[in-house]
Short mmCIF file of C-alpha atoms in Angstrom, two decimals:
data_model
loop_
_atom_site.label_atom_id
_atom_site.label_comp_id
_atom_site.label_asym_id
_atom_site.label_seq_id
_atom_site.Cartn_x
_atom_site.Cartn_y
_atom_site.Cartn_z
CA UNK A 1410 0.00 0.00 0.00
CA UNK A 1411 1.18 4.18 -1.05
CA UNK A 1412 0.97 5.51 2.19
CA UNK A 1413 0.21 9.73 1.81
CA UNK A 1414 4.28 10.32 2.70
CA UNK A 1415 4.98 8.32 0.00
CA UNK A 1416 3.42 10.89 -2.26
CA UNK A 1417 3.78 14.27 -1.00
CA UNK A 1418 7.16 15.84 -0.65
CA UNK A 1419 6.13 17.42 2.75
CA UNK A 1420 9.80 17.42 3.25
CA UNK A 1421 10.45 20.04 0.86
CA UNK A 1422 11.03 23.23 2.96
CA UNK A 1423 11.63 26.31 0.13
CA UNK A 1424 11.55 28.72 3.20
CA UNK A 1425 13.78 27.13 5.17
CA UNK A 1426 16.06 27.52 1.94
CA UNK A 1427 15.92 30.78 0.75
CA UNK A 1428 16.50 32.11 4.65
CA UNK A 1429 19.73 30.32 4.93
CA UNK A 1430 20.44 32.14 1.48
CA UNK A 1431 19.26 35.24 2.47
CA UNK A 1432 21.46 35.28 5.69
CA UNK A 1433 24.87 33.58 5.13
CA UNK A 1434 27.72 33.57 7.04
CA UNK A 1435 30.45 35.41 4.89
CA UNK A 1436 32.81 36.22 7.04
CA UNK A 1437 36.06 34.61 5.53
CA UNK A 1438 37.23 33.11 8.65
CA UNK A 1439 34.25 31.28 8.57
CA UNK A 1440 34.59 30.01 5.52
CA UNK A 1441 37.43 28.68 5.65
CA UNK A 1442 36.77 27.02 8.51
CA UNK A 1443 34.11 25.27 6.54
CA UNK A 1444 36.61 24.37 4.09
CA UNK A 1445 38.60 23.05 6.56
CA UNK A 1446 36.02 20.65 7.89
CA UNK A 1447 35.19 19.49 4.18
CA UNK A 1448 38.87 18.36 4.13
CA UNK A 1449 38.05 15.76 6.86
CA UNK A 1450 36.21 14.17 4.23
CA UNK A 1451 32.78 13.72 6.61
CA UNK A 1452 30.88 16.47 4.31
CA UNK A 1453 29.31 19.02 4.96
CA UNK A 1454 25.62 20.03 6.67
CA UNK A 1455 22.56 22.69 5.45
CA UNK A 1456 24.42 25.79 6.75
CA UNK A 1457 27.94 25.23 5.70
CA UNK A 1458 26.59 24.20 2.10
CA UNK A 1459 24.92 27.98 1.89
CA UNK A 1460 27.60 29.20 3.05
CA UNK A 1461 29.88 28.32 0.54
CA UNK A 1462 27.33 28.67 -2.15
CA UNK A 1463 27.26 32.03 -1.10
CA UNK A 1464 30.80 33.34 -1.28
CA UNK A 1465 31.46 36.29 -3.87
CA UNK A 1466 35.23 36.77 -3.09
CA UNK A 1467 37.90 35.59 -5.71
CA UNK A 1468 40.04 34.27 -3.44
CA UNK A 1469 37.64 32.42 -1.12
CA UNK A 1470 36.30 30.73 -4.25
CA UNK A 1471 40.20 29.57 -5.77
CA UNK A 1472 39.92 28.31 -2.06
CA UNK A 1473 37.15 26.38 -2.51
CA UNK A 1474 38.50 24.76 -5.82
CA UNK A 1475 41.37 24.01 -4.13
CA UNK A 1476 39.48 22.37 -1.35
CA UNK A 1477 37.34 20.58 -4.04
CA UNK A 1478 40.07 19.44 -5.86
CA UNK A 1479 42.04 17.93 -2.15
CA UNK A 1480 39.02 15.94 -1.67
CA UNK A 1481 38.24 14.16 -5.05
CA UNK A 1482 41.81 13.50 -5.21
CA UNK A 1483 41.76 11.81 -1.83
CA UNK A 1484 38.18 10.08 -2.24
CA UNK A 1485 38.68 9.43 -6.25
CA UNK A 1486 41.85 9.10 -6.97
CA UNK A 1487 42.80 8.81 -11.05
CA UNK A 1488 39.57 6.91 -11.34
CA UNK A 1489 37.06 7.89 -13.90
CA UNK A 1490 33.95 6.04 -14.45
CA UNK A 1491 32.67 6.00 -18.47
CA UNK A 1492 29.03 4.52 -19.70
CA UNK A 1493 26.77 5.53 -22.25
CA UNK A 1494 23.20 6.57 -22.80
CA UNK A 1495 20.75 4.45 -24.86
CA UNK A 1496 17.32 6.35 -25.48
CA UNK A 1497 14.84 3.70 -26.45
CA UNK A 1498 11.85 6.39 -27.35
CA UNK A 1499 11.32 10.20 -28.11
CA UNK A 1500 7.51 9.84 -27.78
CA UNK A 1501 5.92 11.80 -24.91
CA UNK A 1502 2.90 12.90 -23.41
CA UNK A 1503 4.38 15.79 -21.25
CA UNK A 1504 4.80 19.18 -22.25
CA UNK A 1505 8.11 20.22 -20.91
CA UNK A 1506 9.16 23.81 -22.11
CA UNK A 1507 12.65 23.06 -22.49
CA UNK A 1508 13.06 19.75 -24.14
CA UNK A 1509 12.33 18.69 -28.03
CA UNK A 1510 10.68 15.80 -27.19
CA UNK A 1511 7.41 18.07 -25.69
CA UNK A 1512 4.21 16.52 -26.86
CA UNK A 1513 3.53 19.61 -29.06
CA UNK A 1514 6.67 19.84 -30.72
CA UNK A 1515 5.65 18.66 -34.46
CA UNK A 1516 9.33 19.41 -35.68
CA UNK A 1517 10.60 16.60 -34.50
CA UNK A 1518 10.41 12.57 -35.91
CA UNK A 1519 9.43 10.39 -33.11
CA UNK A 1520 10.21 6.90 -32.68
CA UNK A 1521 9.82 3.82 -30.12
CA UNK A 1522 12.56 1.03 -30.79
CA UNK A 1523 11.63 -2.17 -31.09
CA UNK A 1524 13.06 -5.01 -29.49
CA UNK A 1525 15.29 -5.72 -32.55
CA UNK A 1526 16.46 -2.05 -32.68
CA UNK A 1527 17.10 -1.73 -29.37
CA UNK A 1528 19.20 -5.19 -29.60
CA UNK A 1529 21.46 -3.45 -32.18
CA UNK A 1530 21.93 -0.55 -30.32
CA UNK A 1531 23.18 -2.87 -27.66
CA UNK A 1532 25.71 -4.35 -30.62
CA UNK A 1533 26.49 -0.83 -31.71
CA UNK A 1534 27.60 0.38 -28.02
CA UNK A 1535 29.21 -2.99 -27.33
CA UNK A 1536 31.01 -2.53 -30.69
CA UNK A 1537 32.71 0.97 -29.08
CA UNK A 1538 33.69 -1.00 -26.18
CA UNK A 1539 30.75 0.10 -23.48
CA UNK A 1540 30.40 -1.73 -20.37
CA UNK A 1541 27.78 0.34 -18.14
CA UNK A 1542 24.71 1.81 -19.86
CA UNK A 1543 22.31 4.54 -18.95
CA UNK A 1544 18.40 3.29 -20.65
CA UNK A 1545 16.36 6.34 -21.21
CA UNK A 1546 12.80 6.36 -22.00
CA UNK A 1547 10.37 9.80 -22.37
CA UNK A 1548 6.78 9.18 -20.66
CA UNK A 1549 5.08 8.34 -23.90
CA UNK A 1550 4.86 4.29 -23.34
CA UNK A 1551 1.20 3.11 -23.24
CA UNK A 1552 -0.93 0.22 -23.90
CA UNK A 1553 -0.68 0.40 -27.34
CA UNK A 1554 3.14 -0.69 -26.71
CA UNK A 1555 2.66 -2.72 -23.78
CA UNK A 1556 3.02 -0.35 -21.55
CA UNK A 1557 5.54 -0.11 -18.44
CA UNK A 1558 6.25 -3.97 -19.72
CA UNK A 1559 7.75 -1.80 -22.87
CA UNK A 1560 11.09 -0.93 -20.26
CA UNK A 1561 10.92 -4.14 -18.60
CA UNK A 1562 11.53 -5.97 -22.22
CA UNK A 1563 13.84 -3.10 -23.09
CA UNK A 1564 16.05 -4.13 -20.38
CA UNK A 1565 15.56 -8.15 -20.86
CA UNK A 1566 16.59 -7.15 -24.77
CA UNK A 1567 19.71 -4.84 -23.46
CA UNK A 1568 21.42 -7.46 -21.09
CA UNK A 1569 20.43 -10.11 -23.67
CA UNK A 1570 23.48 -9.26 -26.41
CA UNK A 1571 26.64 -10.75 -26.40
CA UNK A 1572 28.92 -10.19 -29.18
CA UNK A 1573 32.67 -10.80 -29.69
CA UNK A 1574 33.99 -10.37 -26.03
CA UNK A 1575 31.46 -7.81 -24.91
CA UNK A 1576 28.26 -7.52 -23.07
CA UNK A 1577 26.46 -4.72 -21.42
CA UNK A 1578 27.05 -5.83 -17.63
CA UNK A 1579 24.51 -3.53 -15.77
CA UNK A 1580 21.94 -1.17 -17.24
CA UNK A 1581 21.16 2.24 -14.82
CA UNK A 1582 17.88 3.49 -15.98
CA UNK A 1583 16.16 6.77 -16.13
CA UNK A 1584 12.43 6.28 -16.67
CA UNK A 1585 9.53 8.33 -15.47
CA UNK A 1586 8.24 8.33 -11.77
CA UNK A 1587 6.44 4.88 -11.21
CA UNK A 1588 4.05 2.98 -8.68
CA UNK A 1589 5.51 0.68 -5.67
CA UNK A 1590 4.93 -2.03 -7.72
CA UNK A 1591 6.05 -1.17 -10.61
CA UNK A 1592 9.40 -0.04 -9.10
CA UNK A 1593 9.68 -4.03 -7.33
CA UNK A 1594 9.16 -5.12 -11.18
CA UNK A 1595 12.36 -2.71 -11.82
CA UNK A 1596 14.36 -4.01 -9.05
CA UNK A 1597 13.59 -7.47 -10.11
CA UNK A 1598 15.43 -6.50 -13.79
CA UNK A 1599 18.51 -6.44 -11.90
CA UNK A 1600 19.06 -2.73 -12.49
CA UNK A 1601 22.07 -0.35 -11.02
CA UNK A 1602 20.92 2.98 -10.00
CA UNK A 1603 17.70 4.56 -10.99
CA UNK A 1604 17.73 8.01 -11.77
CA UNK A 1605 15.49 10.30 -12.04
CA UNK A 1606 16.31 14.39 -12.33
CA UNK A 1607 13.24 16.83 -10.50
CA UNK A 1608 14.14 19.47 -12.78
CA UNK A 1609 13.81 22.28 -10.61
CA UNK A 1610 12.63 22.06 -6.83
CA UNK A 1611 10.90 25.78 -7.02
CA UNK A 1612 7.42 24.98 -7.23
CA UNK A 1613 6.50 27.81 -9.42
CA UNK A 1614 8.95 27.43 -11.65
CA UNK A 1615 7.78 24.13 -12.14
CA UNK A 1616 4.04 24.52 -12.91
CA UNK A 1617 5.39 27.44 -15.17
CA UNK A 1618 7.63 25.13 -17.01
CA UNK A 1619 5.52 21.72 -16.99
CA UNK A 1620 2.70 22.65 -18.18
CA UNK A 1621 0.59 19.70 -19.39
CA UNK A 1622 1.01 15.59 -18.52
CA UNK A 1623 1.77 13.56 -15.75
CA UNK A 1624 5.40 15.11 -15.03
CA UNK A 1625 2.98 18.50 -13.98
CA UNK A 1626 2.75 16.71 -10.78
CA UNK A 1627 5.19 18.04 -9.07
CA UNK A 1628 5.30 15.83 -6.15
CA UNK A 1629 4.37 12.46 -7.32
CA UNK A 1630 8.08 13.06 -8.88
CA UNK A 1631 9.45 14.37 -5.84
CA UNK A 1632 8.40 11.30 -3.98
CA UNK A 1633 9.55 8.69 -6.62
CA UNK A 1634 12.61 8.08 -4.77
CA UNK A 1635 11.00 6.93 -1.77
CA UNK A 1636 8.83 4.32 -3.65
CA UNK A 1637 12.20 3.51 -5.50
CA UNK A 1638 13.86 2.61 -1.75
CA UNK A 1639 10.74 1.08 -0.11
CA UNK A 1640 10.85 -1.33 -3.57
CA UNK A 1641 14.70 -2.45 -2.51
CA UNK A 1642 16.42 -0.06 -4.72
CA UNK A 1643 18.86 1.06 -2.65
CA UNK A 1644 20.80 3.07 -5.69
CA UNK A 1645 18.76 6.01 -6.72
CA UNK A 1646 20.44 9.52 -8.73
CA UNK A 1647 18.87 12.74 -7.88
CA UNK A 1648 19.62 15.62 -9.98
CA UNK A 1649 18.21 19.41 -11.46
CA UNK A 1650 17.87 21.08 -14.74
CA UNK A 1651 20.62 24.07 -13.45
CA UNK A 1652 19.02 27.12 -15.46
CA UNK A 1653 15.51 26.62 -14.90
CA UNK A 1654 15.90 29.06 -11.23
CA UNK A 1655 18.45 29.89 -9.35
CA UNK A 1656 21.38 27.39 -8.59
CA UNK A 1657 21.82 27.83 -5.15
CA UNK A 1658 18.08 27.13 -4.28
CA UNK A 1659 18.68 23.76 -6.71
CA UNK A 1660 21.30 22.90 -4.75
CA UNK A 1661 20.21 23.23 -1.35
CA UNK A 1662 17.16 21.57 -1.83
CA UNK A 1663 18.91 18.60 -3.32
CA UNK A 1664 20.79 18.76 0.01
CA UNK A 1665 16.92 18.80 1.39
CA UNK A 1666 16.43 16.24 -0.79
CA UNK A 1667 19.48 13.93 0.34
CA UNK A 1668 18.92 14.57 3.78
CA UNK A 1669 15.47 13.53 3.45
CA UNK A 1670 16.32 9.87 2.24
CA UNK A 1671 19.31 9.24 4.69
CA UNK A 1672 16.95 10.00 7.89
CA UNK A 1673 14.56 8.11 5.84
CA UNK A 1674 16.19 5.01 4.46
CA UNK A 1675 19.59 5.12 6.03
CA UNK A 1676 21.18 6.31 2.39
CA UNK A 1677 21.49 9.27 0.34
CA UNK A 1678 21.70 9.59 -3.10
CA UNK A 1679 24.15 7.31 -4.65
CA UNK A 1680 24.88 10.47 -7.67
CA UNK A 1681 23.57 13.67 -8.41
CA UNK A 1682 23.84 14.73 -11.85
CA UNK A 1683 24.56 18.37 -12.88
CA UNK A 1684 23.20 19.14 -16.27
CA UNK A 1685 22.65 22.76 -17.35
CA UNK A 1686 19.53 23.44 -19.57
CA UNK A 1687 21.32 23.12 -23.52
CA UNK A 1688 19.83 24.71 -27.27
CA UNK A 1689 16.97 21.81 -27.64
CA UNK A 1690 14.82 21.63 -31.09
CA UNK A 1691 11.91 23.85 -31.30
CA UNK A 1692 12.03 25.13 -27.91
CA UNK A 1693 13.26 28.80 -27.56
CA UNK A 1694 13.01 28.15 -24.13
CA UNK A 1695 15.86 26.19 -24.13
CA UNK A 1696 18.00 28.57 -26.19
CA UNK A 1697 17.21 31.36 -23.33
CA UNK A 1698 17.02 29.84 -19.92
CA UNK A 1699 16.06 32.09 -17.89
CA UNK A 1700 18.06 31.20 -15.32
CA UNK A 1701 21.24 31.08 -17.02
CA UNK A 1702 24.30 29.10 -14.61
CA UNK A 1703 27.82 30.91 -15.81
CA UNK A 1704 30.59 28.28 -16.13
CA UNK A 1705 32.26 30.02 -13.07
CA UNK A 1706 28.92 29.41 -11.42
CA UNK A 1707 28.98 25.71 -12.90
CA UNK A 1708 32.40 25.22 -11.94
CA UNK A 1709 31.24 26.60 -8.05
CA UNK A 1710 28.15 24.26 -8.02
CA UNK A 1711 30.48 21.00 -8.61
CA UNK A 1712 32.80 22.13 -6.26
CA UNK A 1713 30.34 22.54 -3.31
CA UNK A 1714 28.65 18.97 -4.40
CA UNK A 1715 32.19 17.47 -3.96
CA UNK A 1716 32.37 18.70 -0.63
CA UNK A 1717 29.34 18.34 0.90
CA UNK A 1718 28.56 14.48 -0.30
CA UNK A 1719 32.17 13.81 -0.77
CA UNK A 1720 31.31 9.85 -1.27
CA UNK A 1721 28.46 10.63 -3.84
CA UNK A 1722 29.52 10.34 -7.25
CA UNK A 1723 28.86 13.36 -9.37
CA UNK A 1724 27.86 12.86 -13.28
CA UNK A 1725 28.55 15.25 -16.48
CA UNK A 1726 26.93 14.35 -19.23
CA UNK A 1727 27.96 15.28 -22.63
CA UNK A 1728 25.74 18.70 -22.56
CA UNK A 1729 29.18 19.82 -21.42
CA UNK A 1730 32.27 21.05 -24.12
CA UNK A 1731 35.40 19.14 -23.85
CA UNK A 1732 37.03 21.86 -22.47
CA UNK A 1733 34.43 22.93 -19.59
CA UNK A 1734 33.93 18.40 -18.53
CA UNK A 1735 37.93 18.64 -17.87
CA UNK A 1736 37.82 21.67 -15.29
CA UNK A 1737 34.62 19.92 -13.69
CA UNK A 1738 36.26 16.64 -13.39
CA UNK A 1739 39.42 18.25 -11.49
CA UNK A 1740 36.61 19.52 -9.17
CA UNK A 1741 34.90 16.56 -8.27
CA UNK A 1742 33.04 15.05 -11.19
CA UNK A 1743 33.45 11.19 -11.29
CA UNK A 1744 31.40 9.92 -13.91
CA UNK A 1745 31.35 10.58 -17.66
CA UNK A 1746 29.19 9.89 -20.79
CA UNK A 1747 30.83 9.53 -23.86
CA UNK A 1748 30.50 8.57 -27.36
CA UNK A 1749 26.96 9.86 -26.46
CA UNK A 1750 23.51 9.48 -28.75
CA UNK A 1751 20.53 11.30 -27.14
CA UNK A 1752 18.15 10.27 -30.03
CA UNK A 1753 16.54 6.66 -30.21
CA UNK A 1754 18.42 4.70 -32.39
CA UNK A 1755 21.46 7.28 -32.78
CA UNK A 1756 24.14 4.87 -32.66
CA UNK A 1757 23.31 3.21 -35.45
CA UNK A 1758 23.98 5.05 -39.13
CA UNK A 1759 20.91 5.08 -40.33
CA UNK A 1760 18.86 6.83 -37.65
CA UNK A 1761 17.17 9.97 -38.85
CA UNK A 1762 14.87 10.71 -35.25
CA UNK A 1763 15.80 14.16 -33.39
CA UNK A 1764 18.06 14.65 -30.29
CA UNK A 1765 16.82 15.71 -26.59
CA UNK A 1766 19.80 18.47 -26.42
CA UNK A 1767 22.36 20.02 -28.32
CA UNK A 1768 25.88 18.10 -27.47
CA UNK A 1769 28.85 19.98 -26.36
CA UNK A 1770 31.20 17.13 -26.78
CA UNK A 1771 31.00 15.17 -29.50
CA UNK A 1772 34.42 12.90 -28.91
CA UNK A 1773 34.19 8.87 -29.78
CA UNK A 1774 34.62 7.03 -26.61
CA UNK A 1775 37.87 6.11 -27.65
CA UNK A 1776 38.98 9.75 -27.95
CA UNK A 1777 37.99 10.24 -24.41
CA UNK A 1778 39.68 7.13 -22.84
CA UNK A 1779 42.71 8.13 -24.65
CA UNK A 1780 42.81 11.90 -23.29
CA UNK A 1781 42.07 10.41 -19.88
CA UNK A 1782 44.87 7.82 -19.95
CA UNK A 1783 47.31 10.10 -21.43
CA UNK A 1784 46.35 12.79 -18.56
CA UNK A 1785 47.13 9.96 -15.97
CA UNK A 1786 43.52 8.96 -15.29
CA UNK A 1787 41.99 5.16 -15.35
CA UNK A 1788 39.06 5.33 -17.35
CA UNK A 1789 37.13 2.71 -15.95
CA UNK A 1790 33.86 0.72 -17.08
CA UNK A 1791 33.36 -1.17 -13.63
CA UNK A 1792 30.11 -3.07 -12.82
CA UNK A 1793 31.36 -4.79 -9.52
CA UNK A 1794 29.74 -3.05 -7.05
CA UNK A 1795 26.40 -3.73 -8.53
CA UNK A 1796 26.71 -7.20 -9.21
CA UNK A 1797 28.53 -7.97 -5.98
CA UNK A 1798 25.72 -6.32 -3.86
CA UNK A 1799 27.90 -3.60 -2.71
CA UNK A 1800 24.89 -1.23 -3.36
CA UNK A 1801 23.21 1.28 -0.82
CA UNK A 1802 24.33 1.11 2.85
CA UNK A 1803 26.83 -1.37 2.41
CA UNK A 1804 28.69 0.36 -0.46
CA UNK A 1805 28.95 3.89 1.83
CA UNK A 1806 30.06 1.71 4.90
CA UNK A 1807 33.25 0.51 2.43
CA UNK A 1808 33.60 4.15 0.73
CA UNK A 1809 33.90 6.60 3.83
CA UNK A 1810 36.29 4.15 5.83
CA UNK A 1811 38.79 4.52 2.47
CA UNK A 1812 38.27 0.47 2.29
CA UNK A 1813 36.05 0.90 -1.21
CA UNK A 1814 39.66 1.50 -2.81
CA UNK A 1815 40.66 -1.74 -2.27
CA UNK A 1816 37.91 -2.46 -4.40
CA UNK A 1817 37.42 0.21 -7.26
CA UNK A 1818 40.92 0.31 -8.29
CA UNK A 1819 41.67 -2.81 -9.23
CA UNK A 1820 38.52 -3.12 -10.80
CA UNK A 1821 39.17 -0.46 -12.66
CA UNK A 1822 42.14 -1.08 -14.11
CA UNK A 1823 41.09 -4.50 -14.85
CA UNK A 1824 38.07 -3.24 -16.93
CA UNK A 1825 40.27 -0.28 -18.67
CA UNK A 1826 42.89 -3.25 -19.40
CA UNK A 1827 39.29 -5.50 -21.77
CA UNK A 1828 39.11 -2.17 -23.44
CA UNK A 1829 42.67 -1.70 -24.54
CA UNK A 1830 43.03 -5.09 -25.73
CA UNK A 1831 39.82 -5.65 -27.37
CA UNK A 1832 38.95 -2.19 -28.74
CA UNK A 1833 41.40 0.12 -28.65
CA UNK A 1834 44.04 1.82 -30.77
CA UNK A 1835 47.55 1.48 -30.80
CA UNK A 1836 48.02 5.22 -29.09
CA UNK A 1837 45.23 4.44 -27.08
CA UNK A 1838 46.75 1.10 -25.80
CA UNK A 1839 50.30 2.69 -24.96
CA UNK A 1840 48.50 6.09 -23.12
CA UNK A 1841 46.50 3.31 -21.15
CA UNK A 1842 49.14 0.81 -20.50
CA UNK A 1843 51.19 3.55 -18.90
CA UNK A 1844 48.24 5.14 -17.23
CA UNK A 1845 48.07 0.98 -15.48
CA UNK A 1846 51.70 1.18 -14.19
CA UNK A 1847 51.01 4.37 -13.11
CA UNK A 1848 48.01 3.64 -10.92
CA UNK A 1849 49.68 -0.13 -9.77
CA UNK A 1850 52.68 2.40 -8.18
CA UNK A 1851 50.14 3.86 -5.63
CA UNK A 1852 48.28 1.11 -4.86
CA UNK A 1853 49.06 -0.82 -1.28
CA UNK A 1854 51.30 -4.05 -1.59
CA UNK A 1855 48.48 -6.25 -1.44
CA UNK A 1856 45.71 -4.80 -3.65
CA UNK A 1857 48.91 -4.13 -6.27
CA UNK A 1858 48.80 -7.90 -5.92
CA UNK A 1859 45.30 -8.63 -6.18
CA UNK A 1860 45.51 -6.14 -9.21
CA UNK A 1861 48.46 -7.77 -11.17
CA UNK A 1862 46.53 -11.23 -10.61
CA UNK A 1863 43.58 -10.09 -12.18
CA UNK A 1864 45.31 -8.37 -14.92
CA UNK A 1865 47.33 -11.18 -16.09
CA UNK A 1866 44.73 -13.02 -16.36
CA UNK A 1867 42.73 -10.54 -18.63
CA UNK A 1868 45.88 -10.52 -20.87
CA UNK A 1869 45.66 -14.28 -21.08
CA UNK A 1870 42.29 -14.28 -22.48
CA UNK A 1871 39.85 -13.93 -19.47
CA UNK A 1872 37.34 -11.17 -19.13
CA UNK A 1873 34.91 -9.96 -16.65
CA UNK A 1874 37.18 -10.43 -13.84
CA UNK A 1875 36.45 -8.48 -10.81
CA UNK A 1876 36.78 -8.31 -7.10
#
């Protein structure tokens, strides 16, 4: 049974957030000795948060970047998780002011994949060398296409292709706010992390922008992550549209948001995604938010995320440039698309439907892994966690001890080791081959171990290998 908490997000405090905006503390030995407590790696609470979304002075802020920077380094290390999106429809029935795939927009093609099609998209993303894969689906299923069954056979038809050494090993998904029971059918799918973004958190904004459909209810998407949790998904992604209001009342209530679930549930958010509103077809909206986030704003927003959920992992998608997903990664980002499609069927040649967004960075996956390796990171495609239960509770009782590491980098340098000697070229192979020796040199005598073990055997012929 939906019990009335389950639907309402009475949680949700805007005044309680726009006080603590309205009256920071900006006195800069105060903020820096909330800087200094985010460098304990134990985050940060409502107050400090504002605070530091608040500060105005150059200095303070190269401080905070600094700060950021200390604690993804410490939490992080080189590793940088890669997957993919797959969008599986463009058909909707909301009317979202921002996106091309609004109901009314008749400029667009729209198209469901089949089973079949969504099979070779599978091949196709397999083919670049994808391991982890994002499904996206707009709220346009129905019973003329079986319904909420249409994502459950997406999924079976995902995890169902193997070809050459390859497989997609989990499937996240991003799908529309859904019952109890539908979310139990979900878990059952053997999904990662469900995500879901609320757009914007300020009520107004939200009836201005939504203006037709079932996303106009504003809280029956609010509370989706609870009915996620009370199902048994324990990994859910929160997120905002950043350009739709202001930032710092996004980001607060996230915080809101986050804090809600661990009193809750016992867990937070397992990411938060950061996308800013991008040029979308047929919406002017889009091309003038009017909420506009400046990349020094941007760069601020990541920062303060790094800090104040230090074991969360923070996604970029590839709304970004190439240019602006390298600052944010220094800052805390530690999770990438690329190679990314964000029209149904785009990664095969032949499709002709229209994209969500504009994309900023248009690199191949292997253009990415090869600027990461050759930049000393370990692009990594690791599944473990997921498939070894490590999900939830139990995965942040490994991450903020430090005892996750003994974990996530080996696994990732196993899984970056498949893609360099199944898909990569030769450049690629040497930048990542030296990026491996490089991250094997700061690794603890016995994880090196572990490591070398497990890569041995992946250059012997064995794959999926993981700890």
């Amino acid at each position: 049974m939906t019990h009335i908490h389950d639907t309402q997000a009475s949680w949700l405090d805007p005044e309680v957030v726009e006080n603590a905006l309205k009256n920071p503390n900006r006195d800069p030995a105060h903020v820096r000795a909330v800087l200094a407590k985010a460098r304990e790696l134990q985050g940060l609470n409502f107050d400090d948060v504002a605070t530091l979304a608040c500060i105005d002075d150059d200095a303070l802020r190269d401080e905070l970047y600094g700060t950021a920077r200390y604690v993804k380094e410490e939490i992080y290390g080189k590793r940088m998780v890669l997957f993919a999106p797959l969008y599986i429809s463009n058909v909707c029935g909301n009317e979202c002011s921002y996106c091309a795939f609004r109901a009314s927009n008749k400029s667009i093609q729209r198209h469901a994949l089949d089973m079949e099609e969504i099979k070779q998209e599978a091949l196709c993303l397999i083919d670049q060398g994808q391991k982890r894969v994002l499904l996206v689906a707009g709220e346009g299923y129905s019973a003329a296409n079986g319904g909420f069954n249409y994502v459950l056979d997406a999924i079976d038809a995902v995890y169902s292709v193997e070809h050459k050494n390859g497989n997609i090993r989990r499937l996240n998904v991003n799908v529309a706010p859904l019952t109890l029971e539908e979310f139990q059918a979900l878990k059952a799918r053997e999904i990662g992390t469900y995500q879901l973004f609320q757009e914007t958190y300020h009520r107004p904004t939200y009836a201005e922008v939504h203006l037709r459909g079932k996303k106009a209810d504003f809280d029956w998407r609010a509370s989706a992550m609870d009915r996620a949790m009370q199902a048994g998904i324990d990994d859910v992604g929160l997120g905002a549209l950043f350009g739709l209001y202001d930032w710092r009342f996004e980001l607060m209530s996230l915080m809101q948001h986050i804090a809600h679930l661990e009193e809750r549930f016992g867990v937070g958010a397992h990411t938060i995604s950061v996308p800013r509103i991008e040029p979308a077809e047929g919406s002017d909206f889009a091309s003038a938010p009017p909420y506009a986030v400046t990349d020094e704003d941007f760069k601020k927003l990541v920062a303060i995320l790094r800090l104040a959920v230090p074991y969360t992992g923070l996604i970029l998608s590839t709304r970004e440039s190439a240019e602006m997903r390298r600052e944010a990664i220094a800052l805390g980002i530690s999770q990438i698309s690329a190679g990314s499609r964000t029209n149904p069927g785009g990664y095969a040649a032949d499709a002709t439907s229209t994209e969500q967004f504009q994309l900023g960075d248009h690199r191949s996956l292997e253009e990415v892994v090869r600027e990461l390796a050759s930049t000393g990171f370990i692009p990594s495609f690791c599944t473990a966690c997921y498939r070894m239960g490590r999900t939830g509770k139990d995965f942040m009782d490994l991450a903020k001890p430090g005892l996750i590491k003994r974990k996530c980098d080996p696994n990732a340098v196993t899984t970056l080791q498949e893609y360099l000697c199944d898909y990569a070229e030769p450049a690629t192979q040497a930048a990542g081959e030296s990026a491996i020796v490089q991250s094997l040199d700061k690794m603890d005598p016995k994880t090196r171990r572990n490591a070398e073990k497990m890569l041995n055997m992946i250059r012997n012929g064995r794959r999926d290998i993981y700890c």
